[in-house]
């Protein structure tokens, strides 16, 4: 299952497909007893997708067989034992993908000529993704971090490794020169290579970077690094050979402190925006400003959800399951704001007070 949504991946997902491009979304659960319902719900929503394909007269038998086969292949790749909060399956002629999301999604099936990506975009934004680079003398690993987890990532050619046979300690002893490990020029070249590789990753997927390693390794990066020199440093050895849980526990205090700082910054910006009358609150007002590209900063409480329908000039409340209901309007707003260059911040529930779960700072 896929987790990391890069700009290049999103562009690829959004390109037009031969009809039908099928998007299947369903909420999932991380823990018992709620996760007991996930296998049944998943089978049912995939069955609904097959039913819609069967009933669509514009889908040829050959193409229907192809897409159904892709759905079956995708279903076999789903790992509900490691489910997060939502699941998206994309299937089109000759291709399929399975995405695990750290944000719940409405249960739905959509047949179109493009995949439904707004829930992926919102989930990625809510995760506040970051990178962790774990450094040692003989190995450097890259970790893709999100909400409450990290997973090892192979972007940029990582992991990088260096054969310890290259450490010529015998020669150094003969000439009376035993520098510390991270003064060795070969190791310093190795760290420069890691810094260069990390720079390429950040150009493709910019996000906060944390670097972990022995104090001596971090000092060496301060001297020779570029992007790694500017990163947040976490003095903790052994994580280049460590487990995801160990890496997460090492960086967790810094992540929590950074999230608190960001929440406080958002609160201050919203107060200032109110004073300048550059403030929007509530789903209807925010939606109208988002569609006009007026929002500079969007703030959303983490678990805020609301179902609406289009009442003409305004959005009005609706019941889940109504024919014209828009059950993921918050995700639509998030995607729209990101498309127009706005900054999107997810904040803890209750942080926005009388703004009713969603607020924006306007450009004008």
mmCIF file of C-alpha atoms in Angstrom:
data_model
loop_
_atom_site.group_PDB
_atom_site.id
_atom_site.type_symbol
_atom_site.label_atom_id
_atom_site.label_comp_id
_atom_site.label_asym_id
_atom_site.label_seq_id
_atom_site.Cartn_x
_atom_site.Cartn_y
_atom_site.Cartn_z
ATOM 1 C CA UNK A 1 0.000 0.000 0.000
ATOM 2 C CA UNK A 2 1.163 3.519 -0.805
ATOM 3 C CA UNK A 3 1.591 6.210 1.882
ATOM 4 C CA UNK A 4 3.725 9.090 0.585
ATOM 5 C CA UNK A 5 2.168 11.489 -1.914
ATOM 6 C CA UNK A 6 4.867 13.456 -3.749
ATOM 7 C CA UNK A 7 4.063 16.299 -6.161
ATOM 8 C CA UNK A 8 5.154 14.104 -9.075
ATOM 9 C CA UNK A 9 2.931 11.246 -7.897
ATOM 10 C CA UNK A 10 -0.040 13.583 -7.500
ATOM 11 C CA UNK A 11 0.455 14.930 -11.017
ATOM 12 C CA UNK A 12 0.491 11.384 -12.353
ATOM 13 C CA UNK A 13 -2.651 10.449 -10.412
ATOM 14 C CA UNK A 14 -4.499 13.476 -11.764
ATOM 15 C CA UNK A 15 -3.839 12.861 -15.450
ATOM 16 C CA UNK A 16 -6.876 11.768 -17.520
ATOM 17 C CA UNK A 17 -7.459 8.043 -17.927
ATOM 18 C CA UNK A 18 -9.493 6.022 -20.423
ATOM 19 C CA UNK A 19 -12.997 5.747 -18.998
ATOM 20 C CA UNK A 20 -13.728 4.267 -16.512
ATOM 21 C CA UNK A 21 -11.187 5.373 -13.923
ATOM 22 C CA UNK A 22 -12.649 3.930 -10.722
ATOM 23 C CA UNK A 23 -12.049 5.468 -7.287
ATOM 24 C CA UNK A 24 -13.113 3.386 -4.286
ATOM 25 C CA UNK A 25 -12.925 5.018 -0.855
ATOM 26 C CA UNK A 26 -13.731 3.537 2.535
ATOM 27 C CA UNK A 27 -12.951 4.442 6.138
ATOM 28 C CA UNK A 28 -10.728 2.011 8.048
ATOM 29 C CA UNK A 29 -9.684 1.685 11.688
ATOM 30 C CA UNK A 30 -6.362 1.235 13.440
ATOM 31 C CA UNK A 31 -7.546 -0.654 16.516
ATOM 32 C CA UNK A 32 -9.943 -3.230 17.867
ATOM 33 C CA UNK A 33 -12.883 -3.556 18.081
ATOM 34 C CA UNK A 34 -13.651 -1.023 15.305
ATOM 35 C CA UNK A 35 -11.336 -2.683 12.792
ATOM 36 C CA UNK A 36 -13.442 -5.863 12.833
ATOM 37 C CA UNK A 37 -15.873 -4.194 10.414
ATOM 38 C CA UNK A 38 -13.193 -3.186 7.890
ATOM 39 C CA UNK A 39 -12.967 -6.412 5.808
ATOM 40 C CA UNK A 40 -16.748 -6.532 5.302
ATOM 41 C CA UNK A 41 -17.016 -2.846 4.415
ATOM 42 C CA UNK A 42 -14.123 -3.157 1.981
ATOM 43 C CA UNK A 43 -15.636 -6.168 0.198
ATOM 44 C CA UNK A 44 -19.007 -4.410 0.011
ATOM 45 C CA UNK A 45 -17.668 -1.181 -1.463
ATOM 46 C CA UNK A 46 -15.597 -3.072 -4.066
ATOM 47 C CA UNK A 47 -18.707 -5.107 -4.913
ATOM 48 C CA UNK A 48 -20.573 -1.812 -5.401
ATOM 49 C CA UNK A 49 -17.847 -0.654 -7.810
ATOM 50 C CA UNK A 50 -18.246 -3.856 -9.845
ATOM 51 C CA UNK A 51 -22.023 -3.390 -9.839
ATOM 52 C CA UNK A 52 -21.695 0.151 -11.198
ATOM 53 C CA UNK A 53 -19.308 -1.056 -13.903
ATOM 54 C CA UNK A 54 -21.779 -3.784 -14.889
ATOM 55 C CA UNK A 55 -24.657 -1.292 -15.079
ATOM 56 C CA UNK A 56 -22.805 1.344 -17.135
ATOM 57 C CA UNK A 57 -23.727 0.881 -20.826
ATOM 58 C CA UNK A 58 -20.754 2.988 -21.968
ATOM 59 C CA UNK A 59 -18.260 0.458 -20.574
ATOM 60 C CA UNK A 60 -17.421 -2.309 -23.032
ATOM 61 C CA UNK A 61 -17.222 -5.886 -21.862
ATOM 62 C CA UNK A 62 -13.480 -6.030 -22.545
ATOM 63 C CA UNK A 63 -12.793 -2.852 -20.582
ATOM 64 C CA UNK A 64 -15.073 -3.903 -17.729
ATOM 65 C CA UNK A 65 -13.214 -7.215 -17.440
ATOM 66 C CA UNK A 66 -9.893 -5.357 -17.361
ATOM 67 C CA UNK A 67 -10.948 -2.909 -14.631
ATOM 68 C CA UNK A 68 -12.605 -5.615 -12.512
ATOM 69 C CA UNK A 69 -9.342 -7.591 -12.724
ATOM 70 C CA UNK A 70 -7.445 -4.496 -11.551
ATOM 71 C CA UNK A 71 -9.847 -4.106 -8.617
ATOM 72 C CA UNK A 72 -9.275 -7.744 -7.638
ATOM 73 C CA UNK A 73 -5.515 -7.272 -7.777
ATOM 74 C CA UNK A 74 -5.774 -4.139 -5.657
ATOM 75 C CA UNK A 75 -7.923 -5.958 -3.113
ATOM 76 C CA UNK A 76 -5.176 -8.564 -2.666
ATOM 77 C CA UNK A 77 -2.654 -5.810 -1.895
ATOM 78 C CA UNK A 78 -4.712 -4.288 0.925
ATOM 79 C CA UNK A 79 -3.145 -4.948 4.332
ATOM 80 C CA UNK A 80 -5.855 -4.220 6.890
ATOM 81 C CA UNK A 81 -3.554 -5.396 9.689
ATOM 82 C CA UNK A 82 -1.676 -2.118 9.188
ATOM 83 C CA UNK A 83 -4.674 0.048 8.307
ATOM 84 C CA UNK A 84 -4.784 3.722 9.164
ATOM 85 C CA UNK A 85 -7.930 5.878 9.020
ATOM 86 C CA UNK A 86 -8.916 5.584 5.386
ATOM 87 C CA UNK A 87 -8.299 3.590 2.228
ATOM 88 C CA UNK A 88 -8.395 4.594 -1.430
ATOM 89 C CA UNK A 89 -8.284 2.130 -4.311
ATOM 90 C CA UNK A 90 -7.766 3.454 -7.835
ATOM 91 C CA UNK A 91 -8.345 1.188 -10.836
ATOM 92 C CA UNK A 92 -8.380 1.914 -14.554
ATOM 93 C CA UNK A 93 -7.621 -0.129 -17.677
ATOM 94 C CA UNK A 94 -4.175 -1.666 -17.165
ATOM 95 C CA UNK A 95 -3.424 -0.166 -13.745
ATOM 96 C CA UNK A 96 -4.339 0.014 -10.075
ATOM 97 C CA UNK A 97 -3.075 1.597 -6.848
ATOM 98 C CA UNK A 98 -3.893 1.213 -3.156
ATOM 99 C CA UNK A 99 -3.425 4.160 -0.790
ATOM 100 C CA UNK A 100 -3.550 4.066 3.001
ATOM 101 C CA UNK A 101 -4.594 7.408 4.509
ATOM 102 C CA UNK A 102 -4.055 8.869 7.965
ATOM 103 C CA UNK A 103 -7.403 10.676 7.683
ATOM 104 C CA UNK A 104 -10.885 9.212 7.450
ATOM 105 C CA UNK A 105 -12.778 9.354 4.158
ATOM 106 C CA UNK A 106 -16.455 8.958 3.216
ATOM 107 C CA UNK A 107 -17.428 5.599 1.753
ATOM 108 C CA UNK A 108 -17.970 6.102 -1.958
ATOM 109 C CA UNK A 109 -17.452 4.803 -5.488
ATOM 110 C CA UNK A 110 -16.766 7.206 -8.365
ATOM 111 C CA UNK A 111 -16.497 6.326 -12.078
ATOM 112 C CA UNK A 112 -14.883 9.094 -14.121
ATOM 113 C CA UNK A 113 -11.991 9.817 -16.489
ATOM 114 C CA UNK A 114 -9.740 10.877 -13.577
ATOM 115 C CA UNK A 115 -9.096 9.489 -10.102
ATOM 116 C CA UNK A 116 -10.586 11.240 -7.046
ATOM 117 C CA UNK A 117 -7.517 12.728 -5.337
ATOM 118 C CA UNK A 118 -8.850 15.394 -2.966
ATOM 119 C CA UNK A 119 -8.972 13.002 0.001
ATOM 120 C CA UNK A 120 -5.338 12.019 -0.578
ATOM 121 C CA UNK A 121 -4.313 15.668 -0.741
ATOM 122 C CA UNK A 122 -6.145 16.509 2.485
ATOM 123 C CA UNK A 123 -4.743 13.431 4.242
ATOM 124 C CA UNK A 124 -1.203 14.381 3.215
ATOM 125 C CA UNK A 125 -1.677 17.935 4.476
ATOM 126 C CA UNK A 126 -3.121 16.735 7.784
ATOM 127 C CA UNK A 127 -0.179 14.412 8.347
ATOM 128 C CA UNK A 128 2.284 17.333 8.368
ATOM 129 C CA UNK A 129 4.930 15.123 6.683
ATOM 130 C CA UNK A 130 8.615 15.379 7.569
ATOM 131 C CA UNK A 131 11.896 13.631 6.814
ATOM 132 C CA UNK A 132 14.289 11.980 9.262
ATOM 133 C CA UNK A 133 17.862 11.282 8.182
ATOM 134 C CA UNK A 134 19.620 8.782 10.446
ATOM 135 C CA UNK A 135 23.411 9.014 10.144
ATOM 136 C CA UNK A 136 26.263 6.716 11.165
ATOM 137 C CA UNK A 137 29.812 6.143 9.920
ATOM 138 C CA UNK A 138 28.815 3.270 7.653
ATOM 139 C CA UNK A 139 25.110 3.761 6.900
ATOM 140 C CA UNK A 140 22.633 6.586 6.309
ATOM 141 C CA UNK A 141 18.896 5.874 6.175
ATOM 142 C CA UNK A 142 15.981 8.089 5.192
ATOM 143 C CA UNK A 143 12.636 7.929 7.008
ATOM 144 C CA UNK A 144 9.336 9.306 5.792
ATOM 145 C CA UNK A 145 7.416 10.684 8.767
ATOM 146 C CA UNK A 146 3.746 11.496 9.264
ATOM 147 C CA UNK A 147 1.082 11.261 11.933
ATOM 148 C CA UNK A 148 2.462 9.104 14.766
ATOM 149 C CA UNK A 149 4.785 7.023 12.567
ATOM 150 C CA UNK A 150 7.833 6.829 10.320
ATOM 151 C CA UNK A 151 8.616 4.360 7.529
ATOM 152 C CA UNK A 152 11.925 3.832 5.777
ATOM 153 C CA UNK A 153 12.075 5.507 2.362
ATOM 154 C CA UNK A 154 14.285 4.771 -0.645
ATOM 155 C CA UNK A 155 13.993 8.202 -2.297
ATOM 156 C CA UNK A 156 17.265 9.708 -3.489
ATOM 157 C CA UNK A 157 19.062 6.359 -3.522
ATOM 158 C CA UNK A 158 18.823 5.831 0.226
ATOM 159 C CA UNK A 159 19.916 3.924 2.222
ATOM 160 C CA UNK A 160 23.562 4.721 1.625
ATOM 161 C CA UNK A 161 26.209 2.385 3.016
ATOM 162 C CA UNK A 162 29.991 2.326 3.309
ATOM 163 C CA UNK A 163 32.119 -0.765 3.715
ATOM 164 C CA UNK A 164 33.947 -0.660 7.050
ATOM 165 C CA UNK A 165 36.939 -2.339 5.359
ATOM 166 C CA UNK A 166 37.700 1.135 4.010
ATOM 167 C CA UNK A 167 38.590 2.297 7.528
ATOM 168 C CA UNK A 168 42.424 2.013 7.418
ATOM 169 C CA UNK A 169 43.037 2.053 11.174
ATOM 170 C CA UNK A 170 46.294 0.038 10.849
ATOM 171 C CA UNK A 171 47.862 2.667 8.581
ATOM 172 C CA UNK A 172 46.703 5.474 10.853
ATOM 173 C CA UNK A 173 48.287 3.723 13.834
ATOM 174 C CA UNK A 174 51.585 3.288 11.984
ATOM 175 C CA UNK A 175 51.865 7.010 11.277
ATOM 176 C CA UNK A 176 50.707 7.977 14.734
ATOM 177 C CA UNK A 177 47.501 9.579 13.503
ATOM 178 C CA UNK A 178 44.303 8.174 15.059
ATOM 179 C CA UNK A 179 41.630 10.802 14.377
ATOM 180 C CA UNK A 180 38.155 10.307 15.695
ATOM 181 C CA UNK A 181 35.882 8.370 13.365
ATOM 182 C CA UNK A 182 34.145 11.434 11.944
ATOM 183 C CA UNK A 183 37.475 13.220 11.232
ATOM 184 C CA UNK A 184 38.325 10.475 8.740
ATOM 185 C CA UNK A 185 38.256 12.020 5.254
ATOM 186 C CA UNK A 186 36.603 8.963 3.716
ATOM 187 C CA UNK A 187 33.753 9.131 6.207
ATOM 188 C CA UNK A 188 33.397 12.871 5.685
ATOM 189 C CA UNK A 189 33.090 12.286 1.917
ATOM 190 C CA UNK A 190 30.437 9.698 2.701
ATOM 191 C CA UNK A 191 28.512 12.250 4.769
ATOM 192 C CA UNK A 192 28.854 14.857 1.986
ATOM 193 C CA UNK A 193 27.336 12.343 -0.433
ATOM 194 C CA UNK A 194 24.430 11.822 1.978
ATOM 195 C CA UNK A 195 23.949 15.602 2.247
ATOM 196 C CA UNK A 196 23.910 15.925 -1.558
ATOM 197 C CA UNK A 197 21.393 13.081 -1.891
ATOM 198 C CA UNK A 198 19.189 14.660 0.789
ATOM 199 C CA UNK A 199 19.306 17.983 -1.041
ATOM 200 C CA UNK A 200 17.887 16.297 -4.154
ATOM 201 C CA UNK A 201 15.083 14.717 -2.102
ATOM 202 C CA UNK A 202 14.139 18.073 -0.594
ATOM 203 C CA UNK A 203 14.006 19.702 -4.018
ATOM 204 C CA UNK A 204 11.448 17.103 -5.079
ATOM 205 C CA UNK A 205 9.549 16.910 -1.789
ATOM 206 C CA UNK A 206 10.228 19.897 0.473
ATOM 207 C CA UNK A 207 9.325 19.328 4.110
ATOM 208 C CA UNK A 208 10.937 19.734 7.562
ATOM 209 C CA UNK A 209 14.102 17.673 8.057
ATOM 210 C CA UNK A 210 15.384 16.095 11.287
ATOM 211 C CA UNK A 211 18.860 14.552 11.403
ATOM 212 C CA UNK A 212 19.767 11.999 14.052
ATOM 213 C CA UNK A 213 23.130 10.476 14.913
ATOM 214 C CA UNK A 214 26.006 10.534 17.374
ATOM 215 C CA UNK A 215 27.073 13.995 18.556
ATOM 216 C CA UNK A 216 30.314 13.659 16.564
ATOM 217 C CA UNK A 217 28.345 12.856 13.393
ATOM 218 C CA UNK A 218 26.112 15.885 13.863
ATOM 219 C CA UNK A 219 29.159 18.088 14.471
ATOM 220 C CA UNK A 220 30.699 16.842 11.230
ATOM 221 C CA UNK A 221 27.504 17.672 9.349
ATOM 222 C CA UNK A 222 27.608 21.177 10.852
ATOM 223 C CA UNK A 223 31.012 21.615 9.242
ATOM 224 C CA UNK A 224 30.509 19.979 5.836
ATOM 225 C CA UNK A 225 26.760 19.825 5.250
ATOM 226 C CA UNK A 226 24.375 22.170 3.482
ATOM 227 C CA UNK A 227 20.762 21.049 3.959
ATOM 228 C CA UNK A 228 21.730 18.754 6.844
ATOM 229 C CA UNK A 229 23.551 21.602 8.584
ATOM 230 C CA UNK A 230 20.337 23.644 8.632
ATOM 231 C CA UNK A 231 18.137 20.747 9.806
ATOM 232 C CA UNK A 232 16.933 20.113 13.352
ATOM 233 C CA UNK A 233 19.515 17.841 15.022
ATOM 234 C CA UNK A 234 18.568 14.953 17.327
ATOM 235 C CA UNK A 235 21.614 13.539 19.191
ATOM 236 C CA UNK A 236 20.858 9.811 19.227
ATOM 237 C CA UNK A 237 23.191 7.136 17.891
ATOM 238 C CA UNK A 238 22.325 3.772 16.375
ATOM 239 C CA UNK A 239 19.197 4.759 14.451
ATOM 240 C CA UNK A 240 20.754 4.293 11.005
ATOM 241 C CA UNK A 241 20.432 0.591 11.851
ATOM 242 C CA UNK A 242 17.303 1.099 13.957
ATOM 243 C CA UNK A 243 13.623 0.208 13.785
ATOM 244 C CA UNK A 244 10.778 2.537 12.773
ATOM 245 C CA UNK A 245 9.570 2.624 16.378
ATOM 246 C CA UNK A 246 12.994 3.605 17.683
ATOM 247 C CA UNK A 247 13.332 6.401 15.121
ATOM 248 C CA UNK A 248 9.830 7.700 15.903
ATOM 249 C CA UNK A 249 10.458 7.742 19.664
ATOM 250 C CA UNK A 250 13.691 9.694 19.152
ATOM 251 C CA UNK A 251 12.099 12.488 17.094
ATOM 252 C CA UNK A 252 8.666 12.529 18.742
ATOM 253 C CA UNK A 253 9.455 15.211 21.391
ATOM 254 C CA UNK A 254 10.694 17.613 18.710
ATOM 255 C CA UNK A 255 7.672 16.925 16.490
ATOM 256 C CA UNK A 256 5.287 17.591 19.393
ATOM 257 C CA UNK A 257 7.054 20.846 20.283
ATOM 258 C CA UNK A 258 6.953 21.988 16.653
ATOM 259 C CA UNK A 259 3.231 21.207 16.369
ATOM 260 C CA UNK A 260 2.504 23.238 19.519
ATOM 261 C CA UNK A 261 4.514 26.136 18.111
ATOM 262 C CA UNK A 262 2.601 25.995 14.815
ATOM 263 C CA UNK A 263 -0.775 25.905 16.596
ATOM 264 C CA UNK A 264 0.168 29.007 18.607
ATOM 265 C CA UNK A 265 1.289 30.774 15.429
ATOM 266 C CA UNK A 266 -2.019 29.984 13.718
ATOM 267 C CA UNK A 267 -3.979 31.345 16.685
ATOM 268 C CA UNK A 268 -2.017 34.610 16.565
ATOM 269 C CA UNK A 269 -2.514 34.971 12.807
ATOM 270 C CA UNK A 270 -6.263 34.438 13.117
ATOM 271 C CA UNK A 271 -6.535 37.065 15.864
ATOM 272 C CA UNK A 272 -4.622 39.562 13.723
ATOM 273 C CA UNK A 273 -6.776 38.737 10.690
ATOM 274 C CA UNK A 274 -9.956 39.413 12.683
ATOM 275 C CA UNK A 275 -8.652 42.859 13.607
ATOM 276 C CA UNK A 276 -7.875 43.639 9.963
ATOM 277 C CA UNK A 277 -11.186 42.204 8.736
ATOM 278 C CA UNK A 278 -9.250 39.641 6.673
ATOM 279 C CA UNK A 279 -10.927 36.694 8.378
ATOM 280 C CA UNK A 280 -13.388 34.004 7.263
ATOM 281 C CA UNK A 281 -15.003 31.360 9.481
ATOM 282 C CA UNK A 282 -17.441 28.494 9.041
ATOM 283 C CA UNK A 283 -17.620 26.101 6.127
ATOM 284 C CA UNK A 284 -19.865 28.250 3.887
ATOM 285 C CA UNK A 285 -17.873 31.460 4.208
ATOM 286 C CA UNK A 286 -14.543 29.659 3.899
ATOM 287 C CA UNK A 287 -15.734 27.701 0.855
ATOM 288 C CA UNK A 288 -16.818 30.869 -0.954
ATOM 289 C CA UNK A 289 -13.469 32.545 -0.308
ATOM 290 C CA UNK A 290 -11.552 29.388 -1.238
ATOM 291 C CA UNK A 291 -13.250 29.140 -4.639
ATOM 292 C CA UNK A 292 -12.284 32.778 -5.296
ATOM 293 C CA UNK A 293 -8.648 32.079 -4.372
ATOM 294 C CA UNK A 294 -8.738 34.618 -1.546
ATOM 295 C CA UNK A 295 -7.457 32.428 1.294
ATOM 296 C CA UNK A 296 -3.803 32.822 2.305
ATOM 297 C CA UNK A 297 -3.897 30.582 5.394
ATOM 298 C CA UNK A 298 -6.465 27.868 6.072
ATOM 299 C CA UNK A 299 -6.850 26.441 9.578
ATOM 300 C CA UNK A 300 -8.845 23.224 10.097
ATOM 301 C CA UNK A 301 -9.462 21.283 13.282
ATOM 302 C CA UNK A 302 -8.089 17.768 12.873
ATOM 303 C CA UNK A 303 -11.358 15.845 13.118
ATOM 304 C CA UNK A 304 -13.724 18.464 11.715
ATOM 305 C CA UNK A 305 -16.255 16.949 9.324
ATOM 306 C CA UNK A 306 -19.505 18.341 7.965
ATOM 307 C CA UNK A 307 -21.917 17.177 5.272
ATOM 308 C CA UNK A 308 -23.501 19.857 3.082
ATOM 309 C CA UNK A 309 -25.268 20.344 -0.209
ATOM 310 C CA UNK A 310 -25.184 23.216 -2.654
ATOM 311 C CA UNK A 311 -28.114 25.520 -1.919
ATOM 312 C CA UNK A 312 -27.375 27.897 -4.768
ATOM 313 C CA UNK A 313 -25.517 30.869 -3.336
ATOM 314 C CA UNK A 314 -24.591 29.036 -0.138
ATOM 315 C CA UNK A 315 -23.792 25.625 1.254
ATOM 316 C CA UNK A 316 -26.501 24.280 3.532
ATOM 317 C CA UNK A 317 -26.452 21.373 6.000
ATOM 318 C CA UNK A 318 -27.329 17.936 4.621
ATOM 319 C CA UNK A 319 -27.633 14.388 5.873
ATOM 320 C CA UNK A 320 -24.994 11.787 5.102
ATOM 321 C CA UNK A 321 -26.204 9.646 2.226
ATOM 322 C CA UNK A 322 -28.434 12.298 0.658
ATOM 323 C CA UNK A 323 -28.332 12.115 -3.125
ATOM 324 C CA UNK A 324 -26.754 15.560 -3.552
ATOM 325 C CA UNK A 325 -24.689 15.541 -0.340
ATOM 326 C CA UNK A 326 -21.048 16.604 -0.369
ATOM 327 C CA UNK A 327 -19.654 14.510 2.454
ATOM 328 C CA UNK A 328 -16.019 15.512 2.008
ATOM 329 C CA UNK A 329 -16.482 19.257 1.589
ATOM 330 C CA UNK A 330 -13.662 19.944 4.070
ATOM 331 C CA UNK A 331 -11.243 17.922 1.949
ATOM 332 C CA UNK A 332 -12.485 19.802 -1.126
ATOM 333 C CA UNK A 333 -11.709 23.100 0.603
ATOM 334 C CA UNK A 334 -8.244 21.892 1.623
ATOM 335 C CA UNK A 335 -7.417 20.833 -1.935
ATOM 336 C CA UNK A 336 -8.798 24.057 -3.400
ATOM 337 C CA UNK A 337 -6.716 26.165 -1.012
ATOM 338 C CA UNK A 338 -3.542 24.229 -1.776
ATOM 339 C CA UNK A 339 -4.231 24.617 -5.505
ATOM 340 C CA UNK A 340 -4.325 28.397 -5.102
ATOM 341 C CA UNK A 341 -1.114 28.548 -3.076
ATOM 342 C CA UNK A 342 -2.569 28.845 0.415
ATOM 343 C CA UNK A 343 -0.865 27.441 3.488
ATOM 344 C CA UNK A 344 -2.967 24.753 5.192
ATOM 345 C CA UNK A 345 -2.606 24.018 8.910
ATOM 346 C CA UNK A 346 -4.451 21.326 10.839
ATOM 347 C CA UNK A 347 -4.833 22.152 14.534
ATOM 348 C CA UNK A 348 -6.146 20.204 17.560
ATOM 349 C CA UNK A 349 -9.924 19.946 17.972
ATOM 350 C CA UNK A 350 -11.368 22.932 19.826
ATOM 351 C CA UNK A 351 -8.479 25.251 18.903
ATOM 352 C CA UNK A 352 -10.616 27.468 16.659
ATOM 353 C CA UNK A 353 -13.333 28.285 19.200
ATOM 354 C CA UNK A 354 -16.305 30.083 17.649
ATOM 355 C CA UNK A 355 -14.901 29.603 14.130
ATOM 356 C CA UNK A 356 -16.757 26.258 14.115
ATOM 357 C CA UNK A 357 -13.952 23.976 13.011
ATOM 358 C CA UNK A 358 -12.577 25.883 10.024
ATOM 359 C CA UNK A 359 -11.220 29.405 9.450
ATOM 360 C CA UNK A 360 -9.158 31.328 6.957
ATOM 361 C CA UNK A 361 -6.876 34.354 6.739
ATOM 362 C CA UNK A 362 -7.680 36.266 3.553
ATOM 363 C CA UNK A 363 -5.259 37.734 1.057
ATOM 364 C CA UNK A 364 -7.472 40.785 0.581
#
